[in-house]
Amino acid sequence: MKVILNNLLRSCLILVICLSCSKEDKSDLVVVGLESEIQTLNPLYTMSEVEANISELLFLGLVGHDWDYEKGEPTSFPVLASSIVWENDSSSVLISLRNDVKWGNGKDLTADDVIFSFDLYSDKSVQSRFYGTFYNYYLNKDLSIDLKKTFEIIDPQKFRINFLPHRNTSCYDFDFPILPKYLFEKVHRSDLALSDTISITSGTGPYKIKEWKKNQYVKLIATSESIYSSPTQIKELIFKIIPDYTSRLYQLKNNDIDLTEFIKPEDVENLASQGKFVLKQRTGREYDYLGLRTNSAENKNSAKTGLFDSPRIRKAISMAINRESIVQEHLRNKGSLMSNPVAPIFSSVLNKNVNPLPFDLNEAKLILNSEGWNDSNNDGYLDKNGNMFSFTLNFPSGNPLREYTAIRIQNNLKAAGIKVELKGLEPTVFFEKMFNKQFEAWLAGWSIPVPLNLKPYWHSDPKLAQGNLSSYKNKRVDEILNALDLRLPNNVRNNLIKEFQKIISEDQPVVFLFWIDNSVAINSRLQNVKVTPLATIQKCWEWKIN
Amino acid sequence: MIKKIQIWHAVLILYFIVLLLRFDELISTIELVFKIFQLFVSQPENISSLFSSNVIDQLTSFAIFLMGIIFVIGFRNRIAWLRKKCSLTLFATIILAFIFLYAPILAPYSDNLQFNLPTAKRLAPLSGRYLVKMIDEYSTRSSKSQYQKAEETLFRENVTPDYYLSEILINNQNSIGSESTKVIFLLGTDEYGRDILSRIIYATRYSLLIGIIAIFITGLIGITLGFISGYFGKYADILLNRIAEMFLAVPFIFLVILCVAFLGDSLSTVIIVLGVAGWMSLFKIVRSEVLKLKTRDHIVTSRMIGMTLFNQLAKEFLPLLLPAVLTNLTFQFAYIIIAESSLSFLGITGNYSHSSLGGMIQQGFLNLNEAWWIILFPTLIITLIFYTVYNYADKLRNMGTKQISFTMN
Amino acid sequence: MENKLKMKKKWIEILSIFFSYVLTFWLLISMIFILLRLSPGDPALKYLSPQLNSHLYNYVKSSYGLDKSVFEQYYLFIYNLFRGDFGISYNYRVPVSSMIVETAPFTISFSLVSFLMQVAISMWIIFYVHKHKGNWLEKSLNKISLFLYSLPTMTVGLALIFIFSLQLGLFPLADVHSTNFEELNIFQKLFDLVKHLTLPIITLSLPGIIIFYNYLHGNIEATEKKSFIKFMIANGFDKNIVFKKHVIPNSINPLISILGTELGILLGGAVITETLFGLPGLGRLTVTAILTRDYPLIIGCVFFSGVFVLAANFLADLYKLKHDVQLRENFKNL
């Protein structure tokens, strides 16, 4: 017995020693907690926003962006370019490169690299994420950029880009990380996706990859050669993948991580009151909506009940859902009601006369009655020609907000006499079916691209608008969206967007629920973090540790 | 004193507690029965439309409830089992059986009933609130029949403007026309304002139901294939053995996740997958037993006199296999329930039409800071289920042969 | 001459067992392949987005080889498997084999440590209990072992996290090691690992400890009743030596036969543990792969865990073949 006690005491002592001895020194290290896995950092293939943001720390682009809060639009500033001179009609641009940018092999950045990068991004065999999105460029048949027509090299540091005439061009047309030609040309283009070139090289960015463990973390260290390198720059950045929210939160409180996004609204107040954290909001670029199958006649995949073909029905459903209570109770006002898909942050184009539909159960019932839906058999549910007003609402499982919203919608609509059955589907299955337009009603969300691009979501041509999942069709909306692609005076453009907002709010092609703010928690030892509608993880070289 | 308690005592005490606590519910059920009877007399042609799954559920468990009381009181002297000493395990079994059989009566609310959130969100256990019903306005506005009202008081799945929870007593019956009753949330509410007690009761019932049906499937597959393999031998034996090995090579939980992710997460799929995924160990046991038994005299005789295969299996083999099979199935039952709760914990079965214990634990983990009760009670009940099941398995194992090992799968 | 014949016979037996395992393996892989092709869900889903060109999705899909006929896919799949090529993970765009090489060492060492812990701790308890028969530990273990076994993995894990990480702050919440792992010296590294992995290993090992304890306990009691032990003790051999040299070896034999199954349980039980503690193991990788329909990665993971379990079973079979003549007779029936 004595021996055992002795042993126990000894092992306790050792344990205490080891628990105390390895204190971490974090004076030059910042850990960012990420929700989703980083699958690649190759700028050609970065699909998610976070991946793209991190890869921009490794490879700089010609331009960078900021958000102008007063005008409510993004502004651009040159990064690898030293000057950007637009032609008067915006049909071409003259770009001079900085002469102090060097690649890892000591060679200067040249126009050749830029053109090579554009060639890669638009090449069919590379399958980059930007393939086929160079709408304002002269293109070959396979949608790659016609290099001869597009680029004019004036000298190694200076070149001109010629765009298609009369297009609405901007700095976003050449906003891509520039890749080193000498490295990427060694790899066969169709093998680029698999090559690990990216992890061994240092780009033009102020950071490079030090260590990368899949499913765990990516460790970046500062480089000294970049134009953004500075002695005060944080030496090491770790992006740690913690899919579990609770774990992420506890690690934040435990000082294991310094910054993380998507804090639940109910934890925001708690964290803010601790004084150890700075909480910032990334306001409304994401919204959730209740998708309804409009134009049932056109759709082959789903059942042709035509329940939601009439805009008035969609309006009634919208009015029967108490969206405000969801914003208050679940989002704790870290979000706002919405009327249309133009986010309030785009203040210059926002139509202030379009207001969200109110919650009005009686009005909703009246509309439904006037459309022929009555509770004639007194079972509490509306019916028309002997059919009950009922539908199945599909939503992806694993998202607490959507689960909550689905249950609230079910309850709200029941009060209006509509029977809703809920069906939570595993995300992969859900999104496959959603994109194949197999649902009659579904709950999902979109994130608004910057710069504002409405065409992929609301145009009636399914080839142009992969995001128009409810098969919404409106002639005037199509006209407006087509016109927005062209070069227009600013006031005409703004008025068109305002008109679009009015129409879409009237039509309610989907039931617009609410804008969701993204709450970012930052440990107060980390300073100078700029959270804009564009991104959270940006300009990390400007971050400082207190 | 406690040691003298017999099973029928325990059952009656539980019945008494239920009667005491759920008296209102029982009265409303009787009312419902009465109204159905009335309707049956007045308009017999509409009667089938009245029986929704809720009503049938309620009535069945009410009937079993009444029969149970009569049975226990009437037969306590005739059935020796009822007079056995009530051990802790037996008591736990009786509680689980109560939850399984009488869920609709025991649960105060439907498992998905959400009260109005500002008042009902994450209430601590034993906290009391006032349930307000708008009487006058409601009855004038709605044209519902007496029957529907009776049905509604029992199966409320929805908070409507005329039925809500209030923190203070609203007691001006004349002006608003409302009626307040004090309600106590025994185990508190979760973050969606749902009563945890009701959710646990229904979740336990679903877990047990899934387990029971799934082991039925497991037993069917395991015994049949084991019998075929052991009895016929040769190629069937080789093939079946390889298939069993193949299933054993993938960890049980991987296999289940794989199948559920691919075949969908409806209740029936989950049951079937869980049932199918665990047949291997039973198969092996049955096979080896059949191999041993097959050469025995009485079996050989039964074959000689021309008994059909099915009869041989049912009359000659099964009685001898029974102890081994039962032990194995009891263990399987526990694994199936573990697997089911693990699946919902991992968020792979996101079935929202009913509550599940694993899902509640997961939800409780997310709310660990604010509300300990969300996670505690489902955990306790899961442990209780396992404890009971393992206890039985252990006893069976000790009673039967020692050959059946304490292994999983 | 006779000896040679015996050897030959033995080799044939071993080979036939080996081939039956290969057959099992082929069945397993084919089943997974069929399951994958039957399942809903689209691996190229992330290329479906309004902000991407719609052609990209089709190109990616065809580069995955999913537009070929099923038979062609199966042929290619088996052909590549023979060449040791598992294909390329759709998600990570790296060869599956390298993904597995990255995660497997952790999983193997994690389960192995857990397995050793289970054996070591249960043995320690057995010795202790044997030394002090009828003391508090044995009594309480007899009472609560079933209860401890009844605790589901997630409950144990959550309870440990809640008590030791959140309330007491003794152990870190998640991960295998600290972020500054590289800079530590060897002792600190070891401490760091111990600190991070204590809770997960307890979580994973607890049910196993109970199983082993119960199993061994029963076996030892049975062995002690055997006549040769009684004979030895009656002849005045030291009780402890008899226990260590004769009782334990004779009781532990049957444990070998459940080794394979036990490994399977460890791999499976690791899923929950890895998820709870954020560990980079095969379990989590498999679940992620399944949920995102990363077909090559799923097959790779299942392949690996299958090899792991089957190899353990194979070794156990060989062991039995060597030590148990009765079983050898049984194999002839197989």
mmCIF file of N, CA and C in Angstrom, chain C residues 108-182:
data_model
loop_
_atom_site.group_PDB
_atom_site.id
_atom_site.type_symbol
_atom_site.label_atom_id
_atom_site.label_comp_id
_atom_site.label_asym_id
_atom_site.label_seq_id
_atom_site.Cartn_x
_atom_site.Cartn_y
_atom_site.Cartn_z
ATOM 1 N N ILE C 108 -2.505 4.551 -35.868
ATOM 2 C CA ILE C 108 -1.922 3.290 -35.416
ATOM 3 C C ILE C 108 -1.330 3.450 -34.022
ATOM 4 N N SER C 109 -0.549 4.514 -33.828
ATOM 5 C CA SER C 109 0.087 4.641 -32.522
ATOM 6 C C SER C 109 -0.956 4.949 -31.456
ATOM 7 N N PHE C 110 -1.947 5.733 -31.823
ATOM 8 C CA PHE C 110 -3.004 6.062 -30.864
ATOM 9 C C PHE C 110 -3.739 4.796 -30.416
ATOM 10 N N SER C 111 -4.146 3.970 -31.395
ATOM 11 C CA SER C 111 -4.871 2.760 -30.979
ATOM 12 C C SER C 111 -3.947 1.778 -30.283
ATOM 13 N N LEU C 112 -2.680 1.761 -30.731
ATOM 14 C CA LEU C 112 -1.756 0.832 -30.104
ATOM 15 C C LEU C 112 -1.498 1.217 -28.650
ATOM 16 N N VAL C 113 -1.268 2.510 -28.433
ATOM 17 C CA VAL C 113 -1.056 2.983 -27.055
ATOM 18 C C VAL C 113 -2.283 2.672 -26.219
ATOM 19 N N SER C 114 -3.444 2.955 -26.810
ATOM 20 C CA SER C 114 -4.677 2.693 -26.080
ATOM 21 C C SER C 114 -4.809 1.210 -25.755
ATOM 22 N N PHE C 115 -4.456 0.379 -26.751
ATOM 23 C CA PHE C 115 -4.534 -1.069 -26.549
ATOM 24 C C PHE C 115 -3.590 -1.516 -25.434
ATOM 25 N N LEU C 116 -2.355 -0.996 -25.493
ATOM 26 C CA LEU C 116 -1.377 -1.356 -24.463
ATOM 27 C C LEU C 116 -1.846 -0.885 -23.087
ATOM 28 N N MET C 117 -2.393 0.337 -23.072
ATOM 29 C CA MET C 117 -2.915 0.865 -21.818
ATOM 30 C C MET C 117 -3.982 -0.058 -21.256
ATOM 31 N N GLN C 118 -4.865 -0.492 -22.159
ATOM 32 C CA GLN C 118 -5.944 -1.372 -21.716
ATOM 33 C C GLN C 118 -5.375 -2.623 -21.074
ATOM 34 N N VAL C 119 -4.408 -3.231 -21.803
ATOM 35 C CA VAL C 119 -3.829 -4.462 -21.272
ATOM 36 C C VAL C 119 -3.100 -4.176 -19.965
ATOM 37 N N ALA C 120 -2.265 -3.128 -19.976
ATOM 38 C CA ALA C 120 -1.440 -2.846 -18.806
ATOM 39 C C ALA C 120 -2.299 -2.555 -17.585
ATOM 40 N N ILE C 121 -3.267 -1.661 -17.764
ATOM 41 C CA ILE C 121 -4.069 -1.280 -16.599
ATOM 42 C C ILE C 121 -4.910 -2.452 -16.105
ATOM 43 N N SER C 122 -5.502 -3.182 -17.041
ATOM 44 C CA SER C 122 -6.337 -4.298 -16.582
ATOM 45 C C SER C 122 -5.464 -5.354 -15.899
ATOM 46 N N MET C 123 -4.221 -5.554 -16.419
ATOM 47 C CA MET C 123 -3.325 -6.503 -15.775
ATOM 48 C C MET C 123 -2.965 -6.039 -14.372
ATOM 49 N N TRP C 124 -2.680 -4.729 -14.278
ATOM 50 C CA TRP C 124 -2.316 -4.177 -12.976
ATOM 51 C C TRP C 124 -3.452 -4.399 -11.977
ATOM 52 N N ILE C 125 -4.662 -4.108 -12.431
ATOM 53 C CA ILE C 125 -5.808 -4.301 -11.536
ATOM 54 C C ILE C 125 -5.925 -5.771 -11.152
ATOM 55 N N ILE C 126 -5.725 -6.647 -12.152
ATOM 56 C CA ILE C 126 -5.836 -8.077 -11.884
ATOM 57 C C ILE C 126 -4.832 -8.497 -10.811
ATOM 58 N N PHE C 127 -3.579 -8.058 -10.993
ATOM 59 C CA PHE C 127 -2.557 -8.406 -10.022
ATOM 60 C C PHE C 127 -2.913 -7.880 -8.643
ATOM 61 N N TYR C 128 -3.327 -6.635 -8.639
ATOM 62 C CA TYR C 128 -3.665 -5.997 -7.375
ATOM 63 C C TYR C 128 -4.795 -6.735 -6.688
ATOM 64 N N VAL C 129 -5.823 -7.007 -7.481
ATOM 65 C CA VAL C 129 -6.991 -7.673 -6.925
ATOM 66 C C VAL C 129 -6.627 -9.070 -6.437
ATOM 67 N N HIS C 130 -5.732 -9.720 -7.214
ATOM 68 C CA HIS C 130 -5.357 -11.070 -6.834
ATOM 69 C C HIS C 130 -4.591 -11.071 -5.516
ATOM 70 N N LYS C 131 -3.740 -10.063 -5.368
ATOM 71 C CA LYS C 131 -2.936 -9.954 -4.154
ATOM 72 C C LYS C 131 -3.824 -9.715 -2.932
ATOM 73 N N HIS C 132 -4.741 -8.821 -3.103
ATOM 74 C CA HIS C 132 -5.593 -8.467 -1.962
ATOM 75 C C HIS C 132 -7.012 -8.925 -2.271
ATOM 76 N N LYS C 133 -7.203 -10.197 -2.178
ATOM 77 C CA LYS C 133 -8.530 -10.723 -2.521
ATOM 78 C C LYS C 133 -9.594 -10.159 -1.592
ATOM 79 N N GLY C 134 -10.710 -9.783 -2.180
ATOM 80 C CA GLY C 134 -11.830 -9.332 -1.379
ATOM 81 C C GLY C 134 -11.666 -7.941 -0.803
ATOM 82 N N ASN C 135 -10.746 -7.165 -1.356
ATOM 83 C CA ASN C 135 -10.613 -5.806 -0.823
ATOM 84 C C ASN C 135 -11.564 -4.855 -1.548
ATOM 85 N N TRP C 136 -11.440 -3.590 -1.216
ATOM 86 C CA TRP C 136 -12.417 -2.612 -1.718
ATOM 87 C C TRP C 136 -12.435 -2.545 -3.236
ATOM 88 N N LEU C 137 -11.223 -2.643 -3.848
ATOM 89 C CA LEU C 137 -11.168 -2.457 -5.296
ATOM 90 C C LEU C 137 -11.968 -3.544 -6.010
ATOM 91 N N GLU C 138 -11.734 -4.795 -5.561
ATOM 92 C CA GLU C 138 -12.438 -5.877 -6.230
ATOM 93 C C GLU C 138 -13.941 -5.746 -6.038
ATOM 94 N N LYS C 139 -14.314 -5.453 -4.808
ATOM 95 C CA LYS C 139 -15.747 -5.343 -4.526
ATOM 96 C C LYS C 139 -16.387 -4.243 -5.358
ATOM 97 N N SER C 140 -15.716 -3.069 -5.323
ATOM 98 C CA SER C 140 -16.344 -1.954 -6.039
ATOM 99 C C SER C 140 -16.287 -2.201 -7.540
ATOM 100 N N LEU C 141 -15.195 -2.825 -8.007
ATOM 101 C CA LEU C 141 -15.121 -3.099 -9.438
ATOM 102 C C LEU C 141 -16.225 -4.056 -9.869
ATOM 103 N N ASN C 142 -16.443 -5.068 -9.034
ATOM 104 C CA ASN C 142 -17.508 -6.002 -9.366
ATOM 105 C C ASN C 142 -18.848 -5.291 -9.464
ATOM 106 N N LYS C 143 -19.003 -4.265 -8.618
ATOM 107 C CA LYS C 143 -20.283 -3.548 -8.619
ATOM 108 C C LYS C 143 -20.384 -2.583 -9.783
ATOM 109 N N ILE C 144 -19.292 -1.761 -9.963
ATOM 110 C CA ILE C 144 -19.466 -0.665 -10.922
ATOM 111 C C ILE C 144 -18.873 -0.943 -12.291
ATOM 112 N N SER C 145 -18.231 -2.106 -12.463
ATOM 113 C CA SER C 145 -17.621 -2.318 -13.776
ATOM 114 C C SER C 145 -18.679 -2.261 -14.877
ATOM 115 N N LEU C 146 -19.812 -2.812 -14.577
ATOM 116 C CA LEU C 146 -20.870 -2.811 -15.575
ATOM 117 C C LEU C 146 -21.345 -1.393 -15.842
ATOM 118 N N PHE C 147 -21.391 -0.619 -14.766
ATOM 119 C CA PHE C 147 -21.825 0.771 -14.913
ATOM 120 C C PHE C 147 -20.821 1.550 -15.758
ATOM 121 N N LEU C 148 -19.528 1.368 -15.450
ATOM 122 C CA LEU C 148 -18.499 2.067 -16.220
ATOM 123 C C LEU C 148 -18.570 1.668 -17.686
ATOM 124 N N TYR C 149 -18.805 0.379 -17.902
ATOM 125 C CA TYR C 149 -18.896 -0.103 -19.276
ATOM 126 C C TYR C 149 -20.110 0.485 -19.976
ATOM 127 N N SER C 150 -21.143 0.797 -19.196
ATOM 128 C CA SER C 150 -22.374 1.317 -19.797
ATOM 129 C C SER C 150 -22.246 2.757 -20.253
ATOM 130 N N LEU C 151 -21.228 3.466 -19.759
ATOM 131 C CA LEU C 151 -21.096 4.866 -20.148
ATOM 132 C C LEU C 151 -20.698 4.946 -21.612
ATOM 133 N N PRO C 152 -21.491 5.628 -22.422
ATOM 134 C CA PRO C 152 -21.112 5.749 -23.826
ATOM 135 C C PRO C 152 -19.857 6.618 -23.981
ATOM 136 N N THR C 153 -19.074 6.323 -25.038
ATOM 137 C CA THR C 153 -17.817 7.041 -25.257
ATOM 138 C C THR C 153 -17.988 8.547 -25.190
ATOM 139 N N MET C 154 -19.053 9.033 -25.847
ATOM 140 C CA MET C 154 -19.185 10.491 -25.918
ATOM 141 C C MET C 154 -19.406 11.081 -24.534
ATOM 142 N N THR C 155 -20.149 10.351 -23.694
ATOM 143 C CA THR C 155 -20.398 10.856 -22.350
ATOM 144 C C THR C 155 -19.097 10.944 -21.563
ATOM 145 N N VAL C 156 -18.305 9.874 -21.645
ATOM 146 C CA VAL C 156 -17.029 9.875 -20.936
ATOM 147 C C VAL C 156 -16.175 11.048 -21.413
ATOM 148 N N GLY C 157 -16.058 11.163 -22.733
ATOM 149 C CA GLY C 157 -15.241 12.234 -23.303
ATOM 150 C C GLY C 157 -15.719 13.602 -22.864
ATOM 151 N N LEU C 158 -17.023 13.819 -22.980
ATOM 152 C CA LEU C 158 -17.563 15.122 -22.615
ATOM 153 C C LEU C 158 -17.347 15.416 -21.143
ATOM 154 N N ALA C 159 -17.550 14.393 -20.309
ATOM 155 C CA ALA C 159 -17.378 14.598 -18.874
ATOM 156 C C ALA C 159 -15.932 14.958 -18.565
ATOM 157 N N LEU C 160 -14.995 14.239 -19.191
ATOM 158 C CA LEU C 160 -13.584 14.529 -18.962
ATOM 159 C C LEU C 160 -13.227 15.941 -19.414
ATOM 160 N N ILE C 161 -13.710 16.296 -20.619
ATOM 161 C CA ILE C 161 -13.435 17.640 -21.116
ATOM 162 C C ILE C 161 -13.986 18.675 -20.146
ATOM 163 N N PHE C 162 -15.226 18.428 -19.733
ATOM 164 C CA PHE C 162 -15.894 19.414 -18.883
ATOM 165 C C PHE C 162 -15.146 19.587 -17.562
ATOM 166 N N ILE C 163 -14.770 18.471 -16.955
ATOM 167 C CA ILE C 163 -14.150 18.571 -15.634
ATOM 168 C C ILE C 163 -12.695 19.033 -15.735
ATOM 169 N N PHE C 164 -11.916 18.328 -16.561
ATOM 170 C CA PHE C 164 -10.478 18.565 -16.513
ATOM 171 C C PHE C 164 -10.012 19.710 -17.406
ATOM 172 N N SER C 165 -10.701 19.946 -18.513
ATOM 173 C CA SER C 165 -10.234 21.037 -19.369
ATOM 174 C C SER C 165 -10.930 22.342 -19.031
ATOM 175 N N LEU C 166 -12.258 22.277 -18.901
ATOM 176 C CA LEU C 166 -12.988 23.531 -18.767
ATOM 177 C C LEU C 166 -12.990 24.029 -17.338
ATOM 178 N N GLN C 167 -13.285 23.139 -16.393
ATOM 179 C CA GLN C 167 -13.402 23.594 -15.020
ATOM 180 C C GLN C 167 -12.035 23.730 -14.349
ATOM 181 N N LEU C 168 -11.206 22.709 -14.474
ATOM 182 C CA LEU C 168 -9.927 22.738 -13.778
ATOM 183 C C LEU C 168 -8.800 23.301 -14.629
ATOM 184 N N GLY C 169 -8.975 23.247 -15.944
ATOM 185 C CA GLY C 169 -7.939 23.794 -16.830
ATOM 186 C C GLY C 169 -6.631 23.022 -16.789
ATOM 187 N N LEU C 170 -6.703 21.735 -16.421
ATOM 188 C CA LEU C 170 -5.473 20.949 -16.308
ATOM 189 C C LEU C 170 -4.959 20.484 -17.660
ATOM 190 N N PHE C 171 -5.893 20.113 -18.511
ATOM 191 C CA PHE C 171 -5.490 19.563 -19.807
ATOM 192 C C PHE C 171 -6.030 20.448 -20.915
ATOM 193 N N PRO C 172 -5.317 20.460 -22.044
ATOM 194 C CA PRO C 172 -5.833 21.244 -23.166
ATOM 195 C C PRO C 172 -7.087 20.603 -23.747
ATOM 196 N N LEU C 173 -7.830 21.433 -24.489
ATOM 197 C CA LEU C 173 -9.122 20.989 -25.000
ATOM 198 C C LEU C 173 -9.003 20.019 -26.154
ATOM 199 N N ALA C 174 -8.057 20.302 -27.039
ATOM 200 C CA ALA C 174 -8.046 19.559 -28.295
ATOM 201 C C ALA C 174 -6.626 19.503 -28.833
ATOM 202 N N ASP C 175 -6.482 18.881 -29.986
ATOM 203 C CA ASP C 175 -5.207 18.775 -30.709
ATOM 204 C C ASP C 175 -4.258 17.731 -30.125
ATOM 205 N N VAL C 176 -3.276 17.395 -30.951
ATOM 206 C CA VAL C 176 -2.282 16.411 -30.540
ATOM 207 C C VAL C 176 -1.154 17.078 -29.769
ATOM 208 N N HIS C 177 -0.777 18.261 -30.211
ATOM 209 C CA HIS C 177 0.324 18.940 -29.517
ATOM 210 C C HIS C 177 0.132 20.441 -29.645
ATOM 211 N N SER C 178 0.945 21.172 -28.895
ATOM 212 C CA SER C 178 0.812 22.628 -28.904
ATOM 213 C C SER C 178 1.303 23.202 -30.223
ATOM 214 N N THR C 179 1.013 24.466 -30.429
ATOM 215 C CA THR C 179 1.398 25.099 -31.681
ATOM 216 C C THR C 179 2.904 25.303 -31.776
ATOM 217 N N ASN C 180 3.569 25.416 -30.618
ATOM 218 C CA ASN C 180 5.011 25.642 -30.672
ATOM 219 C C ASN C 180 5.792 24.342 -30.473
ATOM 220 N N PHE C 181 5.184 23.265 -30.931
ATOM 221 C CA PHE C 181 5.746 21.944 -30.699
ATOM 222 C C PHE C 181 7.175 21.811 -31.197
ATOM 223 N N GLU C 182 7.424 22.409 -32.362
ATOM 224 C CA GLU C 182 8.731 22.258 -32.998
ATOM 225 C C GLU C 182 9.868 22.784 -32.121
#
